Amino acid sequence: MFGVGPGSEAPLTLLRKQQDLVKEVFRDIRDCSDFPSMKRACSRWARTEDEQQKMIDCYARCLSLKALLKDDQADLLSMPCQIDSLWHEHVLETRKYTALMERLRQKHGCPFLHHSTEMADNQYARHERF
């Protein structure tokens, strides 16, 4: 029933492959998100280097989920405001952000994740996307 016991290898193998994919996408995003302007953006919310690293990791996790769920229209997920501020910073680094989106598209078939403030004021819709 829960993937334990005889005949459960296939679901467990699939789960491991999915976990590996999530980790790989996370690493791709994390590797492309550690630059000076991102650290400056983190410093608005995080005081220590360790807290800043955790914020960048959280950003990479959120963007990984959006990429893997193909949430290019922001129908499914919204980032917490602190993490969203990092996304703003990344988008402003157009070459770096575009290169990341292209890398994710080529390696994993992820769509280009555009950022829009169109629904930002609709708190009900934002809450539904969390």
mmCIF file with all atom_site columns, C-alpha atoms in Angstrom:
data_model
loop_
_atom_site.group_PDB
_atom_site.id
_atom_site.type_symbol
_atom_site.label_atom_id
_atom_site.label_alt_id
_atom_site.label_comp_id
_atom_site.label_asym_id
_atom_site.label_entity_id
_atom_site.label_seq_id
_atom_site.pdbx_PDB_ins_code
_atom_site.Cartn_x
_atom_site.Cartn_y
_atom_site.Cartn_z
_atom_site.occupancy
_atom_site.B_iso_or_equiv
_atom_site.pdbx_formal_charge
_atom_site.auth_seq_id
_atom_site.auth_comp_id
_atom_site.auth_asym_id
_atom_site.auth_atom_id
_atom_site.pdbx_PDB_model_num
ATOM 1   C CA . MET A 1 1   ? 0.000  0.000  0.000   1.00 0.00 ? 1   MET A CA 1
ATOM 2   C CA . PHE A 1 2   ? 2.732  2.501  0.929   1.00 0.00 ? 2   PHE A CA 1
ATOM 3   C CA . GLY A 1 3   ? 5.511  1.105  -1.244  1.00 0.00 ? 3   GLY A CA 1
ATOM 4   C CA . VAL A 1 4   ? 6.819  -1.367 1.325   1.00 0.00 ? 4   VAL A CA 1
ATOM 5   C CA . GLY A 1 5   ? 7.105  -5.105 0.786   1.00 0.00 ? 5   GLY A CA 1
ATOM 6   C CA . PRO A 1 6   ? 7.241  -7.406 -2.232  1.00 0.00 ? 6   PRO A CA 1
ATOM 7   C CA . GLY A 1 7   ? 6.624  -5.752 -5.587  1.00 0.00 ? 7   GLY A CA 1
ATOM 8   C CA . SER A 1 8   ? 7.151  -2.239 -4.243  1.00 0.00 ? 8   SER A CA 1
ATOM 9   C CA . GLU A 1 9   ? 10.545 -1.652 -5.878  1.00 0.00 ? 9   GLU A CA 1
ATOM 10  C CA . ALA A 1 10  ? 9.096  0.175  -8.884  1.00 0.00 ? 10  ALA A CA 1
ATOM 11  C CA . PRO A 1 11  ? 7.353  2.930  -6.865  1.00 0.00 ? 11  PRO A CA 1
ATOM 12  C CA . LEU A 1 12  ? 10.416 3.341  -4.653  1.00 0.00 ? 12  LEU A CA 1
ATOM 13  C CA . THR A 1 13  ? 12.675 3.559  -7.702  1.00 0.00 ? 13  THR A CA 1
ATOM 14  C CA . LEU A 1 14  ? 10.387 6.186  -9.212  1.00 0.00 ? 14  LEU A CA 1
ATOM 15  C CA . LEU A 1 15  ? 10.389 8.139  -5.960  1.00 0.00 ? 15  LEU A CA 1
ATOM 16  C CA . ARG A 1 16  ? 14.199 8.044  -5.824  1.00 0.00 ? 16  ARG A CA 1
ATOM 17  C CA . LYS A 1 17  ? 14.389 9.287  -9.418  1.00 0.00 ? 17  LYS A CA 1
ATOM 18  C CA . GLN A 1 18  ? 12.016 12.127 -8.577  1.00 0.00 ? 18  GLN A CA 1
ATOM 19  C CA . GLN A 1 19  ? 14.055 13.003 -5.498  1.00 0.00 ? 19  GLN A CA 1
ATOM 20  C CA . ASP A 1 20  ? 17.236 12.972 -7.574  1.00 0.00 ? 20  ASP A CA 1
ATOM 21  C CA . LEU A 1 21  ? 15.624 15.267 -10.146 1.00 0.00 ? 21  LEU A CA 1
ATOM 22  C CA . VAL A 1 22  ? 14.505 17.727 -7.457  1.00 0.00 ? 22  VAL A CA 1
ATOM 23  C CA . LYS A 1 23  ? 18.016 17.734 -5.995  1.00 0.00 ? 23  LYS A CA 1
ATOM 24  C CA . GLU A 1 24  ? 19.598 18.275 -9.408  1.00 0.00 ? 24  GLU A CA 1
ATOM 25  C CA . VAL A 1 25  ? 17.295 21.186 -10.274 1.00 0.00 ? 25  VAL A CA 1
ATOM 26  C CA . PHE A 1 26  ? 17.911 22.660 -6.816  1.00 0.00 ? 26  PHE A CA 1
ATOM 27  C CA . ARG A 1 27  ? 21.694 22.460 -7.347  1.00 0.00 ? 27  ARG A CA 1
ATOM 28  C CA . ASP A 1 28  ? 21.411 24.058 -10.789 1.00 0.00 ? 28  ASP A CA 1
ATOM 29  C CA . ILE A 1 29  ? 19.424 26.961 -9.363  1.00 0.00 ? 29  ILE A CA 1
ATOM 30  C CA . ARG A 1 30  ? 21.583 27.246 -6.245  1.00 0.00 ? 30  ARG A CA 1
ATOM 31  C CA . ASP A 1 31  ? 24.762 27.377 -8.328  1.00 0.00 ? 31  ASP A CA 1
ATOM 32  C CA . CYS A 1 32  ? 23.313 30.229 -10.414 1.00 0.00 ? 32  CYS A CA 1
ATOM 33  C CA . SER A 1 33  ? 21.925 32.210 -7.466  1.00 0.00 ? 33  SER A CA 1
ATOM 34  C CA . ASP A 1 34  ? 24.990 32.928 -5.377  1.00 0.00 ? 34  ASP A CA 1
ATOM 35  C CA . PHE A 1 35  ? 26.246 36.320 -6.525  1.00 0.00 ? 35  PHE A CA 1
ATOM 36  C CA . PRO A 1 36  ? 26.821 39.724 -4.830  1.00 0.00 ? 36  PRO A CA 1
ATOM 37  C CA . SER A 1 37  ? 23.461 41.371 -5.575  1.00 0.00 ? 37  SER A CA 1
ATOM 38  C CA . MET A 1 38  ? 21.609 38.327 -4.222  1.00 0.00 ? 38  MET A CA 1
ATOM 39  C CA . LYS A 1 39  ? 23.640 38.537 -1.023  1.00 0.00 ? 39  LYS A CA 1
ATOM 40  C CA . ARG A 1 40  ? 22.797 42.249 -0.767  1.00 0.00 ? 40  ARG A CA 1
ATOM 41  C CA . ALA A 1 41  ? 19.113 41.436 -1.216  1.00 0.00 ? 41  ALA A CA 1
ATOM 42  C CA . CYS A 1 42  ? 19.401 38.822 1.537   1.00 0.00 ? 42  CYS A CA 1
ATOM 43  C CA . SER A 1 43  ? 20.986 41.330 3.892   1.00 0.00 ? 43  SER A CA 1
ATOM 44  C CA . ARG A 1 44  ? 17.656 43.202 4.083   1.00 0.00 ? 44  ARG A CA 1
ATOM 45  C CA . TRP A 1 45  ? 16.190 40.196 5.883   1.00 0.00 ? 45  TRP A CA 1
ATOM 46  C CA . ALA A 1 46  ? 19.113 38.087 7.116   1.00 0.00 ? 46  ALA A CA 1
ATOM 47  C CA . ARG A 1 47  ? 21.812 39.411 9.386   1.00 0.00 ? 47  ARG A CA 1
ATOM 48  C CA . THR A 1 48  ? 24.423 36.665 9.289   1.00 0.00 ? 48  THR A CA 1
ATOM 49  C CA . GLU A 1 49  ? 26.171 34.893 6.429   1.00 0.00 ? 49  GLU A CA 1
ATOM 50  C CA . ASP A 1 50  ? 24.537 31.640 7.548   1.00 0.00 ? 50  ASP A CA 1
ATOM 51  C CA . GLU A 1 51  ? 21.051 33.206 7.418   1.00 0.00 ? 51  GLU A CA 1
ATOM 52  C CA . GLN A 1 52  ? 21.805 34.623 3.964   1.00 0.00 ? 52  GLN A CA 1
ATOM 53  C CA . GLN A 1 53  ? 22.858 31.189 2.715   1.00 0.00 ? 53  GLN A CA 1
ATOM 54  C CA . LYS A 1 54  ? 19.648 29.708 4.122   1.00 0.00 ? 54  LYS A CA 1
ATOM 55  C CA . MET A 1 55  ? 17.608 32.346 2.281   1.00 0.00 ? 55  MET A CA 1
ATOM 56  C CA . ILE A 1 56  ? 19.353 31.573 -1.001  1.00 0.00 ? 56  ILE A CA 1
ATOM 57  C CA . ASP A 1 57  ? 18.739 27.861 -0.393  1.00 0.00 ? 57  ASP A CA 1
ATOM 58  C CA . CYS A 1 58  ? 15.059 28.575 0.292   1.00 0.00 ? 58  CYS A CA 1
ATOM 59  C CA . TYR A 1 59  ? 14.851 30.629 -2.914  1.00 0.00 ? 59  TYR A CA 1
ATOM 60  C CA . ALA A 1 60  ? 16.422 27.753 -4.848  1.00 0.00 ? 60  ALA A CA 1
ATOM 61  C CA . ARG A 1 61  ? 13.905 25.311 -3.317  1.00 0.00 ? 61  ARG A CA 1
ATOM 62  C CA . CYS A 1 62  ? 10.928 27.531 -4.177  1.00 0.00 ? 62  CYS A CA 1
ATOM 63  C CA . LEU A 1 63  ? 12.128 28.138 -7.727  1.00 0.00 ? 63  LEU A CA 1
ATOM 64  C CA . SER A 1 64  ? 12.839 24.404 -8.119  1.00 0.00 ? 64  SER A CA 1
ATOM 65  C CA . LEU A 1 65  ? 9.248  23.590 -7.241  1.00 0.00 ? 65  LEU A CA 1
ATOM 66  C CA . LYS A 1 66  ? 7.908  26.220 -9.639  1.00 0.00 ? 66  LYS A CA 1
ATOM 67  C CA . ALA A 1 67  ? 10.175 24.940 -12.421 1.00 0.00 ? 67  ALA A CA 1
ATOM 68  C CA . LEU A 1 68  ? 9.365  21.259 -11.918 1.00 0.00 ? 68  LEU A CA 1
ATOM 69  C CA . LEU A 1 69  ? 5.636  21.948 -11.619 1.00 0.00 ? 69  LEU A CA 1
ATOM 70  C CA . LYS A 1 70  ? 5.904  24.088 -14.763 1.00 0.00 ? 70  LYS A CA 1
ATOM 71  C CA . ASP A 1 71  ? 4.275  26.961 -12.893 1.00 0.00 ? 71  ASP A CA 1
ATOM 72  C CA . ASP A 1 72  ? 5.199  29.576 -15.493 1.00 0.00 ? 72  ASP A CA 1
ATOM 73  C CA . GLN A 1 73  ? 1.841  31.366 -15.061 1.00 0.00 ? 73  GLN A CA 1
ATOM 74  C CA . ALA A 1 74  ? 2.097  31.475 -11.234 1.00 0.00 ? 74  ALA A CA 1
ATOM 75  C CA . ASP A 1 75  ? -1.134 29.530 -10.934 1.00 0.00 ? 75  ASP A CA 1
ATOM 76  C CA . LEU A 1 76  ? 0.166  27.103 -8.314  1.00 0.00 ? 76  LEU A CA 1
ATOM 77  C CA . LEU A 1 77  ? 2.784  28.664 -6.063  1.00 0.00 ? 77  LEU A CA 1
ATOM 78  C CA . SER A 1 78  ? 3.655  32.040 -4.597  1.00 0.00 ? 78  SER A CA 1
ATOM 79  C CA . MET A 1 79  ? 6.874  32.657 -2.747  1.00 0.00 ? 79  MET A CA 1
ATOM 80  C CA . PRO A 1 80  ? 6.942  34.248 0.715   1.00 0.00 ? 80  PRO A CA 1
ATOM 81  C CA . CYS A 1 81  ? 7.686  37.977 0.404   1.00 0.00 ? 81  CYS A CA 1
ATOM 82  C CA . GLN A 1 82  ? 11.281 37.708 1.656   1.00 0.00 ? 82  GLN A CA 1
ATOM 83  C CA . ILE A 1 83  ? 12.059 34.996 -0.886  1.00 0.00 ? 83  ILE A CA 1
ATOM 84  C CA . ASP A 1 84  ? 10.132 36.833 -3.598  1.00 0.00 ? 84  ASP A CA 1
ATOM 85  C CA . SER A 1 85  ? 12.484 39.793 -3.086  1.00 0.00 ? 85  SER A CA 1
ATOM 86  C CA . LEU A 1 86  ? 15.369 37.486 -4.052  1.00 0.00 ? 86  LEU A CA 1
ATOM 87  C CA . TRP A 1 87  ? 13.494 36.470 -7.179  1.00 0.00 ? 87  TRP A CA 1
ATOM 88  C CA . HIS A 1 88  ? 13.124 40.171 -8.059  1.00 0.00 ? 88  HIS A CA 1
ATOM 89  C CA . GLU A 1 89  ? 16.866 40.580 -7.650  1.00 0.00 ? 89  GLU A CA 1
ATOM 90  C CA . HIS A 1 90  ? 17.622 37.536 -9.790  1.00 0.00 ? 90  HIS A CA 1
ATOM 91  C CA . VAL A 1 91  ? 15.247 38.640 -12.563 1.00 0.00 ? 91  VAL A CA 1
ATOM 92  C CA . LEU A 1 92  ? 17.006 42.026 -12.662 1.00 0.00 ? 92  LEU A CA 1
ATOM 93  C CA . GLU A 1 93  ? 20.249 40.211 -13.437 1.00 0.00 ? 93  GLU A CA 1
ATOM 94  C CA . THR A 1 94  ? 18.803 39.468 -16.875 1.00 0.00 ? 94  THR A CA 1
ATOM 95  C CA . ARG A 1 95  ? 21.750 37.590 -18.358 1.00 0.00 ? 95  ARG A CA 1
ATOM 96  C CA . LYS A 1 96  ? 22.183 35.371 -15.312 1.00 0.00 ? 96  LYS A CA 1
ATOM 97  C CA . TYR A 1 97  ? 18.466 34.685 -14.960 1.00 0.00 ? 97  TYR A CA 1
ATOM 98  C CA . THR A 1 98  ? 18.001 33.986 -18.668 1.00 0.00 ? 98  THR A CA 1
ATOM 99  C CA . ALA A 1 99  ? 21.011 31.647 -18.650 1.00 0.00 ? 99  ALA A CA 1
ATOM 100 C CA . LEU A 1 100 ? 19.515 29.753 -15.699 1.00 0.00 ? 100 LEU A CA 1
ATOM 101 C CA . MET A 1 101 ? 16.122 29.458 -17.382 1.00 0.00 ? 101 MET A CA 1
ATOM 102 C CA . GLU A 1 102 ? 17.782 28.188 -20.561 1.00 0.00 ? 102 GLU A CA 1
ATOM 103 C CA . ARG A 1 103 ? 19.825 25.671 -18.568 1.00 0.00 ? 103 ARG A CA 1
ATOM 104 C CA . LEU A 1 104 ? 16.687 24.363 -16.837 1.00 0.00 ? 104 LEU A CA 1
ATOM 105 C CA . ARG A 1 105 ? 14.842 24.156 -20.149 1.00 0.00 ? 105 ARG A CA 1
ATOM 106 C CA . GLN A 1 106 ? 17.633 22.237 -21.863 1.00 0.00 ? 106 GLN A CA 1
ATOM 107 C CA . LYS A 1 107 ? 18.386 19.836 -19.001 1.00 0.00 ? 107 LYS A CA 1
ATOM 108 C CA . HIS A 1 108 ? 14.946 19.305 -17.522 1.00 0.00 ? 108 HIS A CA 1
ATOM 109 C CA . GLY A 1 109 ? 12.326 20.650 -19.939 1.00 0.00 ? 109 GLY A CA 1
ATOM 110 C CA . CYS A 1 110 ? 11.273 23.395 -17.526 1.00 0.00 ? 110 CYS A CA 1
ATOM 111 C CA . PRO A 1 111 ? 9.509  26.486 -18.890 1.00 0.00 ? 111 PRO A CA 1
ATOM 112 C CA . PHE A 1 112 ? 10.891 30.017 -18.607 1.00 0.00 ? 112 PHE A CA 1
ATOM 113 C CA . LEU A 1 113 ? 9.533  31.300 -15.298 1.00 0.00 ? 113 LEU A CA 1
ATOM 114 C CA . HIS A 1 114 ? 8.426  34.872 -15.850 1.00 0.00 ? 114 HIS A CA 1
ATOM 115 C CA . HIS A 1 115 ? 7.807  37.082 -12.859 1.00 0.00 ? 115 HIS A CA 1
ATOM 116 C CA . SER A 1 116 ? 4.646  39.170 -12.782 1.00 0.00 ? 116 SER A CA 1
ATOM 117 C CA . THR A 1 117 ? 3.217  41.536 -10.206 1.00 0.00 ? 117 THR A CA 1
ATOM 118 C CA . GLU A 1 118 ? -0.218 41.342 -11.841 1.00 0.00 ? 118 GLU A CA 1
ATOM 119 C CA . MET A 1 119 ? -1.761 39.270 -9.049  1.00 0.00 ? 119 MET A CA 1
ATOM 120 C CA . ALA A 1 120 ? 0.399  40.591 -6.207  1.00 0.00 ? 120 ALA A CA 1
ATOM 121 C CA . ASP A 1 121 ? -2.374 42.738 -4.708  1.00 0.00 ? 121 ASP A CA 1
ATOM 122 C CA . ASN A 1 122 ? -4.931 39.926 -4.773  1.00 0.00 ? 122 ASN A CA 1
ATOM 123 C CA . GLN A 1 123 ? -4.229 38.476 -1.333  1.00 0.00 ? 123 GLN A CA 1
ATOM 124 C CA . TYR A 1 124 ? -6.942 35.820 -1.648  1.00 0.00 ? 124 TYR A CA 1
ATOM 125 C CA . ALA A 1 125 ? -5.427 34.446 -4.879  1.00 0.00 ? 125 ALA A CA 1
ATOM 126 C CA . ARG A 1 126 ? -1.943 34.636 -3.372  1.00 0.00 ? 126 ARG A CA 1
ATOM 127 C CA . HIS A 1 127 ? -3.073 32.693 -0.296  1.00 0.00 ? 127 HIS A CA 1
ATOM 128 C CA . GLU A 1 128 ? -4.685 30.051 -2.529  1.00 0.00 ? 128 GLU A CA 1
ATOM 129 C CA . ARG A 1 129 ? -1.398 29.569 -4.409  1.00 0.00 ? 129 ARG A CA 1
ATOM 130 C CA . PHE A 1 130 ? 0.677  28.851 -1.300  1.00 0.00 ? 130 PHE A CA 1
#
